[in-house]
PDB file of C-alpha atoms in Angstrom:
ATOM      1  CA  GLY A 527       0.000   0.000   0.000  1.00  0.00           C
ATOM      2  CA  ASP A 528       0.854   3.666  -0.005  1.00  0.00           C
ATOM      3  CA  SER A 529       3.412   4.895   2.509  1.00  0.00           C
ATOM      4  CA  VAL A 530       5.368   8.030   3.410  1.00  0.00           C
ATOM      5  CA  THR A 531       8.730   8.156   5.146  1.00  0.00           C
ATOM      6  CA  GLN A 532       9.996  11.356   6.716  1.00  0.00           C
ATOM      7  CA  MET A 533      13.324  12.125   8.269  1.00  0.00           C
ATOM      8  CA  GLU A 534      13.155  11.623  11.992  1.00  0.00           C
ATOM      9  CA  GLY A 535      13.305  14.608  14.242  1.00  0.00           C
ATOM     10  CA  PRO A 536      13.502  16.546  16.232  1.00  0.00           C
ATOM     11  CA  VAL A 537      15.251  19.186  14.187  1.00  0.00           C
ATOM     12  CA  THR A 538      16.645  22.180  16.048  1.00  0.00           C
ATOM     13  CA  LEU A 539      17.890  25.222  14.152  1.00  0.00           C
ATOM     14  CA  SER A 540      18.882  28.768  14.839  1.00  0.00           C
ATOM     15  CA  GLU A 541      16.887  31.593  13.349  1.00  0.00           C
ATOM     16  CA  GLU A 542      17.797  32.330   9.711  1.00  0.00           C
ATOM     17  CA  ALA A 543      19.259  28.871   9.177  1.00  0.00           C
ATOM     18  CA  PHE A 544      18.452  26.762   6.116  1.00  0.00           C
ATOM     19  CA  LEU A 545      15.877  24.007   6.569  1.00  0.00           C
ATOM     20  CA  THR A 546      15.508  20.699   4.774  1.00  0.00           C
ATOM     21  CA  ILE A 547      13.087  17.981   5.843  1.00  0.00           C
ATOM     22  CA  ASN A 548      13.332  14.876   3.709  1.00  0.00           C
ATOM     23  CA  CYS A 549      10.279  12.976   2.544  1.00  0.00           C
ATOM     24  CA  THR A 550      10.064   9.926   0.303  1.00  0.00           C
ATOM     25  CA  TYR A 551       7.003   7.979  -0.688  1.00  0.00           C
ATOM     26  CA  THR A 552       5.788   4.682  -2.080  1.00  0.00           C
ATOM     27  CA  ALA A 553       2.640   4.681  -4.142  1.00  0.00           C
ATOM     28  CA  THR A 554       1.201   3.274  -7.310  1.00  0.00           C
ATOM     29  CA  GLY A 555       0.129   5.548 -10.098  1.00  0.00           C
ATOM     30  CA  TYR A 556       0.437   9.306  -9.799  1.00  0.00           C
ATOM     31  CA  PRO A 557      -0.238  10.527  -6.287  1.00  0.00           C
ATOM     32  CA  SER A 558      -0.571  14.133  -5.205  1.00  0.00           C
ATOM     33  CA  LEU A 559       1.879  15.250  -2.529  1.00  0.00           C
ATOM     34  CA  PHE A 560       1.374  17.610   0.387  1.00  0.00           C
ATOM     35  CA  TRP A 561       3.091  19.200   3.335  1.00  0.00           C
ATOM     36  CA  TYR A 562       0.935  19.999   6.334  1.00  0.00           C
ATOM     37  CA  VAL A 563       2.024  21.920   9.443  1.00  0.00           C
ATOM     38  CA  GLN A 564       0.700  21.461  12.959  1.00  0.00           C
ATOM     39  CA  TYR A 565       1.263  24.048  15.662  1.00  0.00           C
ATOM     40  CA  PRO A 566       1.070  22.964  19.301  1.00  0.00           C
ATOM     41  CA  GLY A 567      -2.427  21.892  20.321  1.00  0.00           C
ATOM     42  CA  GLU A 568      -3.901  22.627  16.909  1.00  0.00           C
ATOM     43  CA  GLY A 569      -5.098  20.760  13.855  1.00  0.00           C
ATOM     44  CA  LEU A 570      -3.312  20.501  10.543  1.00  0.00           C
ATOM     45  CA  GLN A 571      -2.887  23.367   8.123  1.00  0.00           C
ATOM     46  CA  LEU A 572      -2.035  22.811   4.496  1.00  0.00           C
ATOM     47  CA  LEU A 573       1.373  24.340   3.806  1.00  0.00           C
ATOM     48  CA  LEU A 574       1.882  23.453   0.146  1.00  0.00           C
ATOM     49  CA  LYS A 575       1.062  20.845  -2.444  1.00  0.00           C
ATOM     50  CA  ALA A 576       2.113  19.458  -5.823  1.00  0.00           C
ATOM     51  CA  THR A 577      -0.108  17.359  -8.025  1.00  0.00           C
ATOM     52  CA  LYS A 578       2.227  16.074 -10.744  1.00  0.00           C
ATOM     53  CA  ALA A 579       5.873  15.300 -11.385  1.00  0.00           C
ATOM     54  CA  ASP A 580       8.251  18.286 -11.436  1.00  0.00           C
ATOM     55  CA  ASP A 581       5.633  20.594  -9.910  1.00  0.00           C
ATOM     56  CA  LYS A 582       6.989  22.892  -7.230  1.00  0.00           C
ATOM     57  CA  GLY A 583       4.718  23.837  -4.366  1.00  0.00           C
ATOM     58  CA  SER A 584       5.520  26.972  -2.397  1.00  0.00           C
ATOM     59  CA  ASN A 585       4.053  29.011   0.420  1.00  0.00           C
ATOM     60  CA  LYS A 586       5.379  31.339   3.138  1.00  0.00           C
ATOM     61  CA  GLY A 587       8.953  30.842   1.946  1.00  0.00           C
ATOM     62  CA  PHE A 588       8.698  27.039   2.017  1.00  0.00           C
ATOM     63  CA  GLU A 589       9.195  25.025  -1.159  1.00  0.00           C
ATOM     64  CA  ALA A 590       9.022  21.396  -2.214  1.00  0.00           C
ATOM     65  CA  THR A 591       9.447  19.798  -5.644  1.00  0.00           C
ATOM     66  CA  TYR A 592       7.682  16.604  -6.708  1.00  0.00           C
ATOM     67  CA  ARG A 593      10.471  14.292  -7.935  1.00  0.00           C
ATOM     68  CA  LYS A 594       9.026  11.158  -9.423  1.00  0.00           C
ATOM     69  CA  GLU A 595      12.400   9.677 -10.348  1.00  0.00           C
ATOM     70  CA  THR A 596      13.495   9.685  -6.709  1.00  0.00           C
ATOM     71  CA  THR A 597       9.944   9.432  -5.246  1.00  0.00           C
ATOM     72  CA  SER A 598      10.712  12.414  -3.054  1.00  0.00           C
ATOM     73  CA  PHE A 599       9.096  15.660  -1.925  1.00  0.00           C
ATOM     74  CA  HIS A 600      11.629  17.345   0.347  1.00  0.00           C
ATOM     75  CA  LEU A 601      10.616  20.502   2.196  1.00  0.00           C
ATOM     76  CA  GLU A 602      13.017  23.451   2.178  1.00  0.00           C
ATOM     77  CA  LYS A 603      13.150  26.976   3.510  1.00  0.00           C
ATOM     78  CA  GLY A 604      16.050  29.336   3.064  1.00  0.00           C
ATOM     79  CA  SER A 605      15.753  31.206   6.355  1.00  0.00           C
ATOM     80  CA  VAL A 606      13.643  29.880   9.201  1.00  0.00           C
ATOM     81  CA  GLN A 607      11.991  31.981  11.876  1.00  0.00           C
ATOM     82  CA  VAL A 608      11.048  31.197  15.458  1.00  0.00           C
ATOM     83  CA  SER A 609       7.412  31.202  14.351  1.00  0.00           C
ATOM     84  CA  ASP A 610       8.130  28.225  12.064  1.00  0.00           C
ATOM     85  CA  SER A 611       8.497  25.982  15.099  1.00  0.00           C
ATOM     86  CA  ALA A 612       5.910  23.236  14.602  1.00  0.00           C
ATOM     87  CA  VAL A 613       5.471  19.659  13.471  1.00  0.00           C
ATOM     88  CA  TYR A 614       5.629  19.125   9.718  1.00  0.00           C
ATOM     89  CA  PHE A 615       3.873  16.227   8.011  1.00  0.00           C
ATOM     90  CA  CYS A 616       4.464  14.951   4.528  1.00  0.00           C
ATOM     91  CA  ALA A 617       1.440  13.259   2.978  1.00  0.00           C
ATOM     92  CA  LEU A 618       0.280  11.718  -0.243  1.00  0.00           C
ATOM     93  CA  ARG A 619      -3.127  11.317  -1.791  1.00  0.00           C
ATOM     94  CA  GLY A 620      -3.389   8.318  -4.015  1.00  0.00           C
ATOM     95  CA  SER A 621      -4.666   8.294  -7.548  1.00  0.00           C
ATOM     96  CA  GLY A 622      -7.511   6.220  -8.867  1.00  0.00           C
ATOM     97  CA  GLY A 623      -9.497   4.237  -6.324  1.00  0.00           C
ATOM     98  CA  SER A 624      -7.563   5.485  -3.299  1.00  0.00           C
ATOM     99  CA  ASN A 625      -7.859   9.172  -4.076  1.00  0.00           C
ATOM    100  CA  TYR A 626     -10.179   9.794  -1.168  1.00  0.00           C
ATOM    101  CA  LYS A 627      -7.645   9.634   1.630  1.00  0.00           C
ATOM    102  CA  LEU A 628      -4.323  11.030   2.744  1.00  0.00           C
ATOM    103  CA  THR A 629      -1.467   8.849   3.945  1.00  0.00           C
ATOM    104  CA  PHE A 630       0.842  10.691   6.335  1.00  0.00           C
ATOM    105  CA  GLY A 631       4.386  10.346   7.497  1.00  0.00           C
ATOM    106  CA  LYS A 632       5.109  10.346  11.221  1.00  0.00           C
ATOM    107  CA  GLY A 633       5.930  14.021  11.313  1.00  0.00           C
ATOM    108  CA  THR A 634       9.084  16.011  12.013  1.00  0.00           C
ATOM    109  CA  LEU A 635       9.258  18.367  14.960  1.00  0.00           C
ATOM    110  CA  LEU A 636      11.080  21.585  14.128  1.00  0.00           C
ATOM    111  CA  THR A 637      12.286  23.929  16.848  1.00  0.00           C
ATOM    112  CA  VAL A 638      13.789  27.265  15.837  1.00  0.00           C
ATOM    113  CA  ASN A 639      15.745  29.138  18.482  1.00  0.00           C
ATOM    114  CA  PRO A 640      16.271  32.909  18.443  1.00  0.00           C
TER     115      PRO A 640
ATOM    116  CA  ASP B1172     -15.450  30.747   5.013  1.00  0.00           C
ATOM    117  CA  THR B1173     -15.402  29.587   8.619  1.00  0.00           C
ATOM    118  CA  GLY B1174     -13.327  26.459   8.047  1.00  0.00           C
ATOM    119  CA  VAL B1175     -13.916  23.043   9.552  1.00  0.00           C
ATOM    120  CA  SER B1176     -15.297  23.222  13.094  1.00  0.00           C
ATOM    121  CA  GLN B1177     -15.072  20.504  15.707  1.00  0.00           C
ATOM    122  CA  ASP B1178     -16.727  20.203  19.096  1.00  0.00           C
ATOM    123  CA  PRO B1179     -15.758  19.620  21.822  1.00  0.00           C
ATOM    124  CA  ARG B1180     -12.098  20.512  21.538  1.00  0.00           C
ATOM    125  CA  HIS B1181     -11.235  18.508  24.630  1.00  0.00           C
ATOM    126  CA  LYS B1182     -12.999  15.642  26.358  1.00  0.00           C
ATOM    127  CA  ILE B1183     -11.948  13.664  29.419  1.00  0.00           C
ATOM    128  CA  THR B1184     -14.013  10.586  30.079  1.00  0.00           C
ATOM    129  CA  LYS B1185     -13.916   7.514  32.253  1.00  0.00           C
ATOM    130  CA  ARG B1186     -13.230   4.153  30.711  1.00  0.00           C
ATOM    131  CA  GLY B1187     -16.436   2.498  29.616  1.00  0.00           C
ATOM    132  CA  GLN B1188     -18.329   5.709  28.950  1.00  0.00           C
ATOM    133  CA  ASN B1189     -19.599   6.761  25.532  1.00  0.00           C
ATOM    134  CA  VAL B1190     -18.425   9.947  23.838  1.00  0.00           C
ATOM    135  CA  THR B1191     -19.585  11.794  20.760  1.00  0.00           C
ATOM    136  CA  PHE B1192     -17.725  14.324  18.640  1.00  0.00           C
ATOM    137  CA  ARG B1193     -19.311  16.682  16.155  1.00  0.00           C
ATOM    138  CA  CYS B1194     -17.833  18.092  12.964  1.00  0.00           C
ATOM    139  CA  ASP B1195     -19.135  20.901  10.785  1.00  0.00           C
ATOM    140  CA  PRO B1196     -17.339  20.912   7.424  1.00  0.00           C
ATOM    141  CA  ILE B1197     -16.749  23.837   5.115  1.00  0.00           C
ATOM    142  CA  SER B1198     -20.229  24.577   3.840  1.00  0.00           C
ATOM    143  CA  GLU B1199     -19.935  23.642   0.171  1.00  0.00           C
ATOM    144  CA  HIS B1200     -17.761  20.563   0.730  1.00  0.00           C
ATOM    145  CA  ASN B1201     -19.453  17.275  -0.037  1.00  0.00           C
ATOM    146  CA  ARG B1202     -16.687  15.020   1.277  1.00  0.00           C
ATOM    147  CA  LEU B1203     -16.053  14.649   4.997  1.00  0.00           C
ATOM    148  CA  TYR B1204     -13.307  12.605   6.635  1.00  0.00           C
ATOM    149  CA  TRP B1205     -12.386  11.425  10.099  1.00  0.00           C
ATOM    150  CA  TYR B1206      -8.775  10.751  11.117  1.00  0.00           C
ATOM    151  CA  ARG B1207      -7.176   9.742  14.384  1.00  0.00           C
ATOM    152  CA  GLN B1208      -3.824  11.003  15.597  1.00  0.00           C
ATOM    153  CA  THR B1209      -1.900   9.620  18.573  1.00  0.00           C
ATOM    154  CA  LEU B1210       1.079  11.321  20.179  1.00  0.00           C
ATOM    155  CA  GLY B1211       4.148  11.319  17.996  1.00  0.00           C
ATOM    156  CA  GLN B1212       2.367   9.870  14.995  1.00  0.00           C
ATOM    157  CA  GLY B1213       0.814  11.175  11.826  1.00  0.00           C
ATOM    158  CA  PRO B1214      -2.944  11.147  11.377  1.00  0.00           C
ATOM    159  CA  GLU B1215      -4.502   7.838  10.316  1.00  0.00           C
ATOM    160  CA  PHE B1216      -7.578   7.585   8.146  1.00  0.00           C
ATOM    161  CA  LEU B1217     -10.728   6.260   9.821  1.00  0.00           C
ATOM    162  CA  THR B1218     -13.635   6.860   7.473  1.00  0.00           C
ATOM    163  CA  TYR B1219     -15.139   9.209   4.915  1.00  0.00           C
ATOM    164  CA  PHE B1220     -18.467  10.332   3.577  1.00  0.00           C
ATOM    165  CA  GLN B1221     -19.557  11.651   0.256  1.00  0.00           C
ATOM    166  CA  ASN B1222     -22.688  13.610   1.021  1.00  0.00           C
ATOM    167  CA  GLU B1223     -24.584  11.374   3.465  1.00  0.00           C
ATOM    168  CA  ALA B1224     -23.108   8.079   2.246  1.00  0.00           C
ATOM    169  CA  GLN B1225     -20.298   6.482   4.208  1.00  0.00           C
ATOM    170  CA  LEU B1226     -18.110   5.095   1.446  1.00  0.00           C
ATOM    171  CA  GLU B1227     -15.081   3.723   3.219  1.00  0.00           C
ATOM    172  CA  LYS B1228     -14.152   2.574   6.701  1.00  0.00           C
ATOM    173  CA  SER B1229     -10.669   1.706   7.881  1.00  0.00           C
ATOM    174  CA  ARG B1230     -10.013  -1.498   9.773  1.00  0.00           C
ATOM    175  CA  LEU B1231      -8.982   0.862  12.597  1.00  0.00           C
ATOM    176  CA  LEU B1232     -12.665   1.654  13.065  1.00  0.00           C
ATOM    177  CA  SER B1233     -13.743  -1.076  15.438  1.00  0.00           C
ATOM    178  CA  ASP B1234     -17.351  -1.994  16.169  1.00  0.00           C
ATOM    179  CA  ARG B1235     -17.336   0.460  19.073  1.00  0.00           C
ATOM    180  CA  PHE B1236     -16.948   3.353  16.646  1.00  0.00           C
ATOM    181  CA  SER B1237     -19.765   4.720  14.553  1.00  0.00           C
ATOM    182  CA  ALA B1238     -19.894   7.748  12.316  1.00  0.00           C
ATOM    183  CA  GLU B1239     -22.891   9.394  10.728  1.00  0.00           C
ATOM    184  CA  ARG B1240     -23.617  12.253   8.408  1.00  0.00           C
ATOM    185  CA  PRO B1241     -27.397  12.174   8.290  1.00  0.00           C
ATOM    186  CA  LYS B1242     -28.142  15.136   6.025  1.00  0.00           C
ATOM    187  CA  GLY B1243     -24.880  15.406   4.209  1.00  0.00           C
ATOM    188  CA  SER B1244     -23.808  18.380   6.292  1.00  0.00           C
ATOM    189  CA  PHE B1245     -22.404  17.920   9.829  1.00  0.00           C
ATOM    190  CA  SER B1246     -21.091  14.579  11.055  1.00  0.00           C
ATOM    191  CA  THR B1247     -20.817  12.826  14.389  1.00  0.00           C
ATOM    192  CA  LEU B1248     -18.295  10.255  15.555  1.00  0.00           C
ATOM    193  CA  GLU B1249     -19.393   8.174  18.522  1.00  0.00           C
ATOM    194  CA  ILE B1250     -17.159   5.901  20.548  1.00  0.00           C
ATOM    195  CA  GLN B1251     -18.940   3.436  22.771  1.00  0.00           C
ATOM    196  CA  ARG B1252     -17.438   1.788  25.864  1.00  0.00           C
ATOM    197  CA  THR B1253     -14.279   3.838  25.627  1.00  0.00           C
ATOM    198  CA  GLU B1254     -10.914   2.249  26.354  1.00  0.00           C
ATOM    199  CA  GLN B1255      -7.639   3.883  27.316  1.00  0.00           C
ATOM    200  CA  GLY B1256      -6.284   3.053  23.887  1.00  0.00           C
ATOM    201  CA  ASP B1257      -8.897   5.363  22.392  1.00  0.00           C
ATOM    202  CA  SER B1258      -7.072   8.366  23.834  1.00  0.00           C
ATOM    203  CA  ALA B1259      -6.062  10.410  20.816  1.00  0.00           C
ATOM    204  CA  MET B1260      -6.930  13.468  18.807  1.00  0.00           C
ATOM    205  CA  TYR B1261      -9.805  12.952  16.409  1.00  0.00           C
ATOM    206  CA  LEU B1262      -9.499  15.127  13.359  1.00  0.00           C
ATOM    207  CA  CYS B1263     -12.277  15.977  10.955  1.00  0.00           C
ATOM    208  CA  ALA B1264     -11.588  17.215   7.459  1.00  0.00           C
ATOM    209  CA  SER B1265     -13.546  18.132   4.368  1.00  0.00           C
ATOM    210  CA  SER B1266     -13.062  18.653   0.676  1.00  0.00           C
ATOM    211  CA  LEU B1267     -14.789  18.999  -2.638  1.00  0.00           C
ATOM    212  CA  THR B1268     -14.713  16.268  -5.235  1.00  0.00           C
ATOM    213  CA  GLY B1269     -13.585  16.805  -8.783  1.00  0.00           C
ATOM    214  CA  THR B1270     -10.614  18.856  -9.859  1.00  0.00           C
ATOM    215  CA  ASP B1271     -10.905  21.118  -6.815  1.00  0.00           C
ATOM    216  CA  GLY B1272     -11.114  18.137  -4.527  1.00  0.00           C
ATOM    217  CA  ASN B1273      -7.411  17.649  -4.229  1.00  0.00           C
ATOM    218  CA  THR B1274      -7.039  19.773  -1.106  1.00  0.00           C
ATOM    219  CA  ILE B1275      -8.342  18.362   2.153  1.00  0.00           C
ATOM    220  CA  TYR B1276      -8.904  20.935   4.900  1.00  0.00           C
ATOM    221  CA  PHE B1277      -8.656  19.921   8.548  1.00  0.00           C
ATOM    222  CA  GLY B1278     -10.336  21.156  11.677  1.00  0.00           C
ATOM    223  CA  GLU B1279      -8.484  21.818  14.895  1.00  0.00           C
ATOM    224  CA  GLY B1280      -9.272  18.399  16.291  1.00  0.00           C
ATOM    225  CA  SER B1281     -11.000  16.959  19.332  1.00  0.00           C
ATOM    226  CA  TRP B1282      -8.707  15.660  22.034  1.00  0.00           C
ATOM    227  CA  LEU B1283      -9.975  12.602  23.886  1.00  0.00           C
ATOM    228  CA  THR B1284      -8.458  11.421  27.153  1.00  0.00           C
ATOM    229  CA  VAL B1285      -9.810   8.198  28.634  1.00  0.00           C
ATOM    230  CA  VAL B1286      -8.965   7.741  32.303  1.00  0.00           C
TER     231      VAL B1286
END
């Protein structure tokens, strides 16, 4: 079945540092890929998405490129802020008959220190 | 657009009691989903509705769990005879179908603690 593997955290960075959170997936067909962010005690917010190979999703300075050849969707940000501290989830939405649900990775906790 | 609303946000209950969570999706969304998230894990799919029809249920949804969406608008998730292992956050989400249906929007979740 579909699966998502994220780099294990926690990740601790200083403000203005460069961020990469790795995400790889296993799926049949052509899934859509997502990054969601979860702040403490809250639900999930969609951060960015990409629906086909080579698409780049971007939002709030975060970027991720859908790489079908490496089955990856790594999240990057050039300069993190303290307010970026949260848990980040990579997810995929299957194509065809499984397109109704999201499959999530375990999440990566990011802490940004001033 | 008020987003997906869930109620209550927090619930503490004694083992063996029944609990019910309510979800109000984004108003024009015809798909509604329930997920469960335990500490340190990503959300796991439980079930989803298209309009009032429940189209898929995960094997995680034991017989003690029941979800309804009677008029195709709000939904309820009931857990009967709660167990400590039911302690988790229950997330509701909604989306459209079709080409705009690719984005699933989540509510803020309902935390359940079974003591």
